[in-house]
Short mmCIF file of C-alpha atoms in Angstrom, two decimals:
data_model
loop_
_atom_site.label_atom_id
_atom_site.label_comp_id
_atom_site.label_asym_id
_atom_site.label_seq_id
_atom_site.Cartn_x
_atom_site.Cartn_y
_atom_site.Cartn_z
CA MET A 1 152.82 -67.69 68.33
CA SER A 2 152.30 -66.80 64.75
CA ASP A 3 154.82 -64.89 63.00
CA VAL A 4 156.95 -62.52 65.13
CA ILE A 5 157.61 -59.40 63.53
CA VAL A 6 159.85 -57.97 66.69
CA GLY A 7 161.47 -59.73 69.37
CA LEU A 8 163.63 -58.39 72.05
CA LYS A 9 165.25 -61.19 74.02
CA ASP A 10 167.01 -60.12 77.64
CA VAL A 11 168.25 -57.05 76.48
CA TRP A 12 169.97 -54.39 78.56
CA LYS A 13 170.27 -50.73 78.66
CA SER A 14 172.02 -48.54 80.93
CA PHE A 15 172.89 -44.11 80.93
CA GLY A 16 176.41 -43.95 82.42
CA GLU A 17 175.14 -45.89 86.21
CA VAL A 18 172.43 -46.04 85.90
CA SER A 19 169.87 -49.21 84.34
CA VAL A 20 167.17 -48.34 82.28
CA LEU A 21 167.00 -51.66 80.39
CA ARG A 22 167.13 -55.11 82.84
CA GLY A 23 166.92 -58.05 80.96
CA VAL A 24 163.65 -56.62 78.88
CA THR A 25 161.94 -60.03 76.72
CA PHE A 26 158.99 -59.77 74.98
CA ASP A 27 157.70 -60.56 71.34
CA VAL A 28 154.88 -58.76 69.15
CA ALA A 29 153.23 -61.03 66.07
CA LYS A 30 152.68 -59.52 62.77
CA GLY A 31 150.07 -57.78 63.15
CA GLN A 32 149.43 -57.15 66.71
CA VAL A 33 148.45 -54.35 68.43
CA VAL A 34 151.00 -53.50 72.06
CA SER A 35 150.78 -51.45 74.65
CA ILE A 36 153.63 -51.02 76.99
CA ILE A 37 152.50 -49.18 80.07
CA GLY A 38 154.32 -48.53 83.69
CA LYS A 39 155.43 -45.49 85.78
CA SER A 40 157.98 -43.13 84.22
CA GLY A 41 161.15 -44.17 84.25
CA SER A 42 159.93 -47.34 83.71
CA GLY A 43 161.86 -47.93 80.85
CA LYS A 44 159.18 -48.10 78.37
CA SER A 45 160.21 -45.21 76.13
CA THR A 46 163.75 -46.34 76.13
CA ALA A 47 162.51 -50.27 74.90
CA LEU A 48 160.54 -48.27 72.33
CA ARG A 49 164.16 -45.94 71.11
CA CYS A 50 166.17 -49.56 71.03
CA ILE A 51 163.52 -50.96 68.92
CA ASN A 52 164.44 -48.85 65.58
CA GLY A 53 167.67 -48.05 66.62
CA LEU A 54 167.51 -44.81 68.21
CA GLU A 55 169.55 -45.88 71.36
CA ALA A 56 171.84 -48.54 71.67
CA PHE A 57 172.28 -51.71 74.14
CA GLN A 58 174.38 -52.94 75.99
CA SER A 59 173.53 -56.95 76.00
CA GLY A 60 170.78 -59.46 74.50
CA GLU A 61 169.07 -59.34 71.22
CA ILE A 62 166.32 -57.43 69.11
CA ALA A 63 165.13 -58.32 65.65
CA VAL A 64 162.67 -56.82 63.72
CA ASP A 65 161.28 -57.80 61.13
CA GLY A 66 165.01 -59.95 60.23
CA PHE A 67 167.16 -56.92 60.93
CA ASN A 68 169.66 -58.12 63.78
CA LEU A 69 169.82 -54.84 66.07
CA ALA A 70 172.68 -55.95 68.21
CA ASP A 71 174.57 -56.24 64.52
CA GLU A 72 176.88 -53.26 64.36
CA THR A 73 177.47 -53.37 61.10
CA LEU A 74 173.46 -53.37 60.17
CA ASP A 75 171.71 -50.84 57.72
CA LEU A 76 169.92 -48.30 60.02
CA ARG A 77 168.41 -46.96 57.43
CA ALA A 78 166.88 -49.64 55.89
CA LEU A 79 165.67 -50.50 58.97
CA ARG A 80 163.69 -47.70 58.84
CA LYS A 81 162.44 -47.79 56.08
CA LYS A 82 160.46 -50.36 57.75
CA VAL A 83 160.31 -49.22 60.98
CA GLY A 84 158.05 -45.99 61.58
CA ILE A 85 157.80 -43.78 65.23
CA VAL A 86 155.67 -41.09 66.28
CA PHE A 87 157.14 -38.79 69.51
CA GLN A 88 155.04 -37.14 72.17
CA SER A 89 156.19 -33.77 70.75
CA TYR A 90 155.26 -34.22 66.90
CA ASN A 91 158.64 -33.13 65.54
CA LEU A 92 157.29 -31.89 62.23
CA PHE A 93 159.41 -29.55 60.31
CA PRO A 94 158.06 -26.53 60.88
CA HIS A 95 159.41 -24.65 57.36
CA LEU A 96 158.00 -27.32 55.64
CA THR A 97 154.10 -28.01 54.92
CA VAL A 98 152.24 -30.42 55.65
CA LEU A 99 152.20 -31.97 52.06
CA GLY A 100 156.04 -30.96 52.28
CA ASN A 101 156.57 -32.21 55.76
CA ILE A 102 154.86 -35.99 54.40
CA GLU A 103 156.40 -35.88 50.54
CA LEU A 104 160.25 -35.86 52.08
CA ALA A 105 161.00 -38.24 52.95
CA PRO A 106 159.69 -40.56 50.42
CA LYS A 107 160.95 -38.59 47.47
CA LEU A 108 164.51 -38.57 49.14
CA ALA A 109 164.80 -41.62 50.98
CA LYS A 110 162.45 -44.01 48.92
CA ARG A 111 163.08 -42.05 45.15
CA LEU A 112 159.80 -42.51 44.30
CA SER A 113 158.59 -40.03 41.34
CA PRO A 114 156.71 -36.82 42.16
CA THR A 115 153.78 -37.94 40.83
CA GLU A 116 153.75 -41.43 43.28
CA THR A 117 154.84 -39.34 46.00
CA ARG A 118 152.17 -37.04 45.09
CA GLU A 119 149.41 -39.97 45.53
CA LEU A 120 150.94 -41.70 48.24
CA ALA A 121 150.63 -38.49 50.76
CA LEU A 122 147.10 -37.91 49.27
CA LYS A 123 146.12 -41.32 50.55
CA VAL A 124 147.39 -41.31 54.17
CA LEU A 125 146.76 -37.52 54.18
CA GLY A 126 143.03 -38.61 53.95
CA GLU A 127 143.58 -41.76 56.39
CA VAL A 128 143.80 -38.95 58.93
CA GLY A 129 141.86 -36.85 57.73
CA LEU A 130 143.42 -34.07 56.83
CA LEU A 131 143.32 -33.28 52.79
CA ASP A 132 142.21 -30.03 53.99
CA LYS A 133 145.49 -28.78 55.99
CA ARG A 134 147.65 -30.23 53.15
CA ASP A 135 148.89 -26.62 52.71
CA HIS A 136 148.95 -25.32 55.85
CA TYR A 137 152.37 -24.68 57.89
CA PRO A 138 152.89 -26.83 60.60
CA GLU A 139 152.39 -23.60 63.51
CA GLN A 140 149.04 -23.33 61.63
CA LEU A 141 147.49 -26.26 62.71
CA SER A 142 146.01 -27.64 65.98
CA GLY A 143 148.52 -30.05 68.54
CA GLY A 144 146.17 -32.90 67.97
CA GLN A 145 146.17 -32.41 63.94
CA GLN A 146 150.24 -31.97 64.18
CA GLN A 147 150.65 -34.99 65.71
CA ARG A 148 148.58 -36.64 63.02
CA VAL A 149 150.06 -34.96 60.86
CA ALA A 150 153.07 -37.19 61.63
CA ILE A 151 151.68 -40.26 61.73
CA ALA A 152 151.00 -39.68 58.62
CA ARG A 153 154.69 -38.31 57.34
CA SER A 154 155.40 -42.53 58.72
CA LEU A 155 152.61 -44.06 57.68
CA ALA A 156 153.93 -42.53 53.48
CA MET A 157 157.01 -44.86 54.38
CA GLU A 158 154.55 -47.73 54.12
CA PRO A 159 156.19 -49.30 57.26
CA THR A 160 155.55 -52.68 58.54
CA VAL A 161 155.97 -51.72 62.54
CA MET A 162 154.57 -48.22 63.59
CA LEU A 163 156.07 -47.00 66.74
CA PHE A 164 154.55 -44.52 69.29
CA ASP A 165 155.99 -42.97 71.80
CA GLU A 166 153.04 -41.33 74.51
CA VAL A 167 151.98 -39.78 71.21
CA THR A 168 149.14 -37.92 72.91
CA SER A 169 150.67 -37.45 76.43
CA ALA A 170 151.49 -33.41 75.13
CA LEU A 171 147.89 -32.91 74.15
CA ASP A 172 145.00 -31.48 76.02
CA PRO A 173 142.20 -33.83 76.41
CA GLU A 174 139.57 -33.12 73.70
CA LEU A 175 142.61 -33.41 71.16
CA LYS A 176 143.56 -36.40 72.65
CA GLU A 177 140.44 -38.43 70.88
CA GLU A 178 141.42 -37.39 67.48
CA VAL A 179 144.58 -38.78 67.49
CA LEU A 180 143.40 -41.89 69.30
CA ARG A 181 141.17 -42.53 67.40
CA VAL A 182 143.58 -42.54 64.01
CA ILE A 183 145.46 -44.46 65.76
CA GLU A 184 142.52 -47.03 66.96
CA ARG A 185 141.54 -47.16 62.54
CA LEU A 186 145.20 -47.96 61.84
CA ALA A 187 144.73 -51.20 64.51
CA GLY A 188 141.83 -52.30 62.90
CA SER A 189 143.98 -51.98 59.69
CA GLY A 190 146.10 -54.30 60.68
CA MET A 191 149.21 -52.63 60.64
CA THR A 192 151.71 -54.05 63.61
CA MET A 193 151.76 -51.42 66.20
CA ILE A 194 153.70 -50.94 69.40
CA LEU A 195 152.59 -48.14 71.83
CA VAL A 196 153.96 -46.60 74.96
CA THR A 197 150.92 -45.01 76.49
CA HIS A 198 149.44 -43.83 79.18
CA GLU A 199 146.00 -44.26 78.70
CA MET A 200 144.28 -47.32 80.04
CA ASN A 201 141.18 -47.21 78.12
CA PHE A 202 142.41 -46.76 74.88
CA ALA A 203 145.52 -49.07 75.53
CA ARG A 204 142.22 -51.46 76.92
CA ARG A 205 139.94 -50.52 73.81
CA VAL A 206 143.08 -51.52 71.10
CA SER A 207 145.63 -53.87 72.50
CA GLY A 208 146.13 -57.25 71.65
CA LYS A 209 148.66 -57.44 74.42
CA VAL A 210 150.03 -55.45 76.99
CA ILE A 211 152.97 -55.15 78.53
CA PHE A 212 153.71 -53.81 82.18
CA MET A 213 157.05 -52.19 82.57
CA HIS A 214 158.31 -51.80 85.92
CA GLN A 215 162.14 -51.55 87.44
CA GLY A 216 163.50 -51.89 83.81
CA VAL A 217 162.14 -54.94 83.29
CA VAL A 218 158.87 -56.60 81.61
CA HIS A 219 156.83 -56.85 84.70
CA GLU A 220 153.69 -58.53 83.70
CA GLN A 221 152.15 -58.96 80.58
CA GLY A 222 149.24 -60.46 78.71
CA THR A 223 146.18 -59.45 77.10
CA SER A 224 144.07 -56.90 77.76
CA GLU A 225 142.45 -58.61 80.91
CA ILE A 226 145.08 -58.22 82.75
CA LEU A 227 144.63 -53.67 83.27
CA SER A 228 141.02 -55.72 84.82
CA ASN A 229 142.31 -58.44 87.05
CA PRO A 230 146.26 -57.83 87.50
CA GLY A 231 148.58 -60.43 88.59
CA THR A 232 151.07 -58.45 90.49
CA PRO A 233 150.78 -56.04 93.67
CA GLU A 234 152.57 -53.54 91.30
CA LEU A 235 150.54 -53.78 88.53
CA VAL A 236 147.36 -53.43 90.61
CA GLN A 237 149.07 -50.20 92.51
CA PHE A 238 149.61 -48.86 88.65
CA VAL A 239 146.48 -49.91 87.69
CA GLY A 240 144.45 -47.53 90.52
CA SER A 241 146.69 -44.88 90.09
CA ASN A 242 145.92 -44.39 86.41
CA LEU A 243 141.83 -44.59 86.34
CA MET B 1 198.94 22.06 46.28
CA THR B 2 195.62 21.40 44.93
CA SER B 3 192.45 22.04 45.88
CA PHE B 4 189.28 19.53 45.18
CA ASN B 5 188.20 19.06 42.20
CA LEU B 6 186.49 16.22 39.89
CA MET B 7 189.75 14.31 39.73
CA HIS B 8 190.02 13.93 43.55
CA LEU B 9 186.26 12.92 43.24
CA GLN B 10 186.26 10.68 40.82
CA PHE B 11 189.65 9.34 42.14
CA ILE B 12 188.02 8.54 45.52
CA LEU B 13 184.85 6.80 44.24
CA THR B 14 187.62 4.44 42.77
CA GLY B 15 188.78 3.57 46.06
CA ALA B 16 184.98 3.34 46.97
CA MET B 17 184.79 0.79 43.80
CA TRP B 18 187.98 -1.06 45.48
CA THR B 19 186.36 -1.68 48.73
CA VAL B 20 183.15 -3.15 47.31
CA ILE B 21 184.90 -5.42 45.19
CA LEU B 22 186.86 -6.15 48.53
CA SER B 23 184.17 -6.47 50.52
CA VAL B 24 182.83 -9.04 48.65
CA LEU B 25 185.52 -11.12 48.34
CA ALA B 26 186.14 -11.36 51.18
CA THR B 27 182.81 -12.02 51.87
CA LEU B 28 183.20 -14.84 48.98
CA GLY B 29 186.32 -16.07 50.18
CA GLY B 30 184.95 -15.97 54.34
CA GLY B 31 181.89 -17.43 53.05
CA ILE B 32 183.13 -20.85 51.58
CA GLY B 33 185.45 -21.26 54.67
CA GLY B 34 182.90 -20.32 57.12
CA ALA B 35 180.60 -22.73 55.46
CA ILE B 36 183.97 -25.30 55.96
CA LEU B 37 184.11 -24.22 59.36
CA ALA B 38 180.61 -24.89 60.56
CA LEU B 39 180.22 -28.24 58.48
CA ALA B 40 183.60 -29.54 60.32
CA GLY B 41 182.34 -27.79 64.00
CA ILE B 42 179.52 -30.47 63.35
CA SER B 43 181.14 -32.86 62.79
CA ARG B 44 180.75 -36.55 64.20
CA HIS B 45 184.44 -36.64 64.52
CA ARG B 46 186.10 -35.05 68.03
CA PHE B 47 189.27 -34.38 65.69
CA ILE B 48 188.00 -32.51 62.73
CA ARG B 49 185.68 -30.39 65.34
CA ASN B 50 188.57 -29.55 67.34
CA ILE B 51 190.81 -28.58 64.34
CA ALA B 52 187.90 -25.89 63.36
CA ALA B 53 187.60 -24.42 66.82
CA LEU B 54 191.27 -24.29 67.20
CA TYR B 55 190.95 -22.44 63.91
CA ILE B 56 188.55 -20.09 64.69
CA THR B 57 189.71 -19.09 67.83
CA LEU B 58 193.26 -18.92 66.80
CA ILE B 59 192.01 -16.27 64.28
CA GLN B 60 189.17 -14.63 66.56
CA GLY B 61 192.35 -13.94 69.13
CA VAL B 62 194.47 -12.14 67.05
CA PRO B 63 193.88 -8.13 64.96
CA LEU B 64 192.69 -8.09 61.46
CA LEU B 65 195.45 -5.83 60.98
CA VAL B 66 198.12 -8.08 61.94
CA ILE B 67 196.73 -11.56 59.91
CA LEU B 68 196.64 -8.89 57.33
CA PHE B 69 200.43 -7.71 57.70
CA LEU B 70 201.31 -11.81 58.16
CA THR B 71 199.85 -12.18 54.65
CA TYR B 72 200.95 -9.02 52.91
CA PHE B 73 204.53 -8.87 54.43
CA GLY B 74 205.13 -12.38 56.14
CA LEU B 75 203.88 -14.36 53.37
CA PRO B 76 206.65 -12.67 51.18
CA ALA B 77 209.51 -13.16 53.63
CA LEU B 78 208.51 -16.95 53.17
CA GLY B 79 209.27 -16.87 49.44
CA PHE B 80 205.87 -16.68 48.04
CA ASN B 81 204.96 -13.62 46.10
CA ILE B 82 201.86 -11.50 46.29
CA GLU B 83 199.88 -9.06 45.17
CA PRO B 84 198.47 -5.79 47.67
CA LEU B 85 195.12 -7.89 45.97
CA ALA B 86 195.40 -11.27 46.65
CA ALA B 87 196.81 -10.73 50.13
CA ALA B 88 193.64 -8.43 51.14
CA THR B 89 191.70 -11.26 49.65
CA PHE B 90 193.16 -13.74 51.63
CA GLY B 91 193.82 -12.11 54.48
CA LEU B 92 189.84 -10.73 55.18
CA SER B 93 189.03 -14.25 54.41
CA VAL B 94 191.03 -15.98 56.47
CA TYR B 95 189.50 -13.47 59.18
CA VAL B 96 186.20 -13.68 58.22
CA SER B 97 185.84 -16.87 57.56
CA ALA B 98 186.61 -17.80 61.35
CA PHE B 99 183.48 -15.67 62.41
CA LEU B 100 180.97 -16.26 59.38
CA GLY B 101 181.56 -20.22 60.75
CA GLU B 102 181.18 -19.11 64.52
CA ILE B 103 177.61 -17.72 63.58
CA TRP B 104 176.43 -20.73 61.10
CA ARG B 105 177.71 -23.62 63.07
CA GLY B 106 175.73 -21.91 66.14
CA SER B 107 173.02 -21.75 63.97
CA LEU B 108 173.00 -25.00 62.72
CA GLU B 109 173.06 -26.28 66.49
CA ALA B 110 170.06 -23.84 67.82
CA VAL B 111 167.90 -26.30 65.34
CA ARG B 112 166.66 -28.62 68.42
CA LYS B 113 168.21 -31.90 68.14
CA ALA B 114 164.64 -33.51 67.26
CA GLN B 115 164.91 -32.86 64.12
CA TRP B 116 167.80 -34.44 63.20
CA GLU B 117 166.40 -37.53 64.91
CA ALA B 118 162.73 -37.14 63.12
CA GLY B 119 164.81 -37.30 59.58
CA GLU B 120 166.99 -39.93 60.89
CA CYS B 121 164.25 -42.05 61.65
CA LEU B 122 162.28 -41.37 58.74
CA ALA B 123 165.67 -43.55 56.69
CA LEU B 124 167.19 -40.01 55.57
CA THR B 125 171.04 -39.53 55.04
CA ARG B 126 172.86 -37.53 58.01
CA MET B 127 173.54 -35.21 54.69
CA GLN B 128 169.93 -35.16 53.60
CA VAL B 129 168.77 -34.25 56.87
CA LEU B 130 171.66 -31.40 57.08
CA LEU B 131 170.33 -30.08 53.86
CA HIS B 132 166.37 -30.56 53.48
CA ILE B 133 166.06 -30.05 56.73
CA ILE B 134 168.65 -28.33 59.43
CA MET B 135 169.85 -25.45 56.82
CA PRO B 136 166.78 -24.51 56.02
CA GLN B 137 165.76 -23.90 59.59
CA SER B 138 168.85 -22.60 60.84
CA ILE B 139 169.02 -19.92 57.30
CA ARG B 140 166.88 -17.97 59.17
CA LEU B 141 168.46 -17.93 62.31
CA ALA B 142 171.67 -17.08 60.91
CA THR B 143 171.02 -14.33 58.33
CA PRO B 144 170.19 -11.49 60.34
CA PRO B 145 173.80 -11.72 62.44
CA THR B 146 175.64 -12.80 59.23
CA VAL B 147 174.34 -9.59 57.20
CA GLY B 148 175.30 -7.70 60.45
CA PHE B 149 178.89 -9.08 60.56
CA ILE B 150 179.44 -7.81 56.98
CA VAL B 151 178.37 -4.43 57.62
CA GLN B 152 181.28 -5.19 60.07
CA VAL B 153 183.95 -6.65 56.73
CA VAL B 154 183.01 -3.45 54.49
CA LYS B 155 184.54 -1.11 57.35
CA ASN B 156 186.83 -3.30 57.90
CA THR B 157 188.09 -3.52 54.55
CA SER B 158 189.54 -0.08 55.46
CA LEU B 159 192.43 -2.02 56.85
CA VAL B 160 193.91 -2.93 54.25
CA SER B 161 194.89 0.63 53.30
CA ALA B 162 198.20 -0.46 55.54
CA ILE B 163 198.88 -3.10 53.18
CA SER B 164 199.22 -0.77 50.66
CA PHE B 165 196.02 -1.12 48.80
CA ILE B 166 193.84 1.98 47.42
CA GLU B 167 190.76 1.46 48.24
CA LEU B 168 188.63 4.46 49.83
CA THR B 169 190.09 5.19 53.30
CA ARG B 170 193.82 4.91 51.95
CA SER B 171 192.08 6.86 48.12
CA GLY B 172 190.54 9.76 51.02
CA GLN B 173 194.56 9.26 52.61
CA ILE B 174 195.85 10.21 49.32
CA VAL B 175 193.99 12.85 47.78
CA ASN B 176 194.07 14.47 50.56
CA ASN B 177 198.27 14.27 50.82
CA SER B 178 198.03 16.55 47.85
CA THR B 179 194.82 19.17 48.92
CA PHE B 180 195.02 19.15 52.98
CA GLN B 181 191.32 19.55 53.33
CA PRO B 182 190.72 16.43 55.14
CA PHE B 183 187.55 17.49 56.88
CA LEU B 184 186.17 17.70 53.23
CA ILE B 185 187.94 14.73 52.44
CA TYR B 186 186.91 12.36 55.27
CA THR B 187 183.43 13.21 55.36
CA ILE B 188 182.94 12.62 51.79
CA VAL B 189 185.14 9.51 52.85
CA ALA B 190 182.53 8.78 55.89
CA CYS B 191 179.49 9.48 53.81
CA LEU B 192 180.83 6.66 51.18
CA TYR B 193 181.33 3.57 53.73
CA PHE B 194 177.95 4.72 55.32
CA ALA B 195 176.54 4.49 51.89
CA MET B 196 177.83 1.17 51.76
CA CYS B 197 176.46 0.10 54.98
CA PHE B 198 173.39 1.76 55.42
CA PRO B 199 170.95 -0.47 53.02
CA LEU B 200 173.20 -3.75 54.72
CA SER B 201 171.61 -2.62 58.25
CA ARG B 202 168.67 -2.19 57.13
CA PHE B 203 168.39 -4.82 55.67
CA SER B 204 169.37 -6.73 58.51
CA ARG B 205 167.46 -5.32 60.73
CA VAL B 206 163.88 -6.15 57.44
CA LEU B 207 165.20 -10.14 58.13
CA GLU B 208 165.26 -10.05 61.79
CA LYS B 209 161.59 -8.85 62.02
CA LYS B 210 160.77 -11.30 58.92
CA PHE B 211 162.29 -13.79 60.46
CA ALA B 212 160.78 -13.04 64.12
CA ILE B 213 157.46 -12.94 62.86
CA SER B 214 157.64 -16.02 60.96
CA ALA B 215 159.50 -18.70 63.75
CA ARG B 216 157.04 -17.70 66.11
#
């Protein structure tokens, strides 16, 4: 496989007595779009959160764009300039306008000038199609719009990898579409993306690789073909129950 | 015995001025202490959190009057000479800091954990997250109870009359000793306290309403 940008090797993680990841291994190539699917409790969100250091893991290796996540002296802030994450619950900053939300990190973490920051903010806001909402506060936006702002906020850090943690799960069906369209356009632009998702049709459409997690391990992986022709009974059952 | 005259009124008003000054000093001193305690209370180090919690528990469990006796009579007994104003300011600040520290720590912790996470995922330092994301949100929560507590502080400054500091209550007592018109004099004293506290209470109510609307 060409340039691996995210690699997990035999990653184990437990919360107290409960092991959530039991030897997870997979690679993501530069520019690849990878969907992680699986039942809740299969460890897919935890695996994603380990990739940008939100969760510590007990053993194994995770390498992300030259960073070694197992290294305790790792500069997490440097890593997070490269790896953006969007959450299910948007987590916008309610006291800031849309522009304020987007500009905060480039201004503080990247120390860009106000002009550069504004230019960048308008660019990413245009990419998610919300230029007209720039002065609104999060509470004045629909869930779908808030999630698109959250995506823009992450993009403004100009990451090399984007993580999406069930970003449409909290949205009504008609609002899901607008968010999925933004993500799909992003996928087309060559951004490396890892999505934890329940949207099977979407996963089939955009993913170069699909990873099916089951009971804390990668149970099956391959191209989006595996969603049509699952190789294991567990994936057959999962796909069947998610149509 | 003389009857109540303008000079007496002037004396009481001077006392009222000292009550205002003490309230301001206590709020400033207690505010600085409270800010330190609130930050210590959300520290990642358990030891620092425990020290803050211990201080707050101890001070909240002791009457203000006893704290004032300790600073005014107790410290000189240990060899620290202390003026009534300094003793009053110090004692009140010690007391106020414990309460403001607790109010503010609670307000900081009331901001959802996910806001910290979102900030840290954008490569911000803990201090940047605190200053730019957590504090602006917690100020909305903290302001009404803070102003409400300052009303209590204004009234509680009357206790420093017990350490021979001449503020509003003490000046009323002194005037009463020479005029012996307690109903008149304490009514004036009460009205002056009310004139200080009422605007603050109203302000607190207004803020509460304003934040209730904007925090929908």
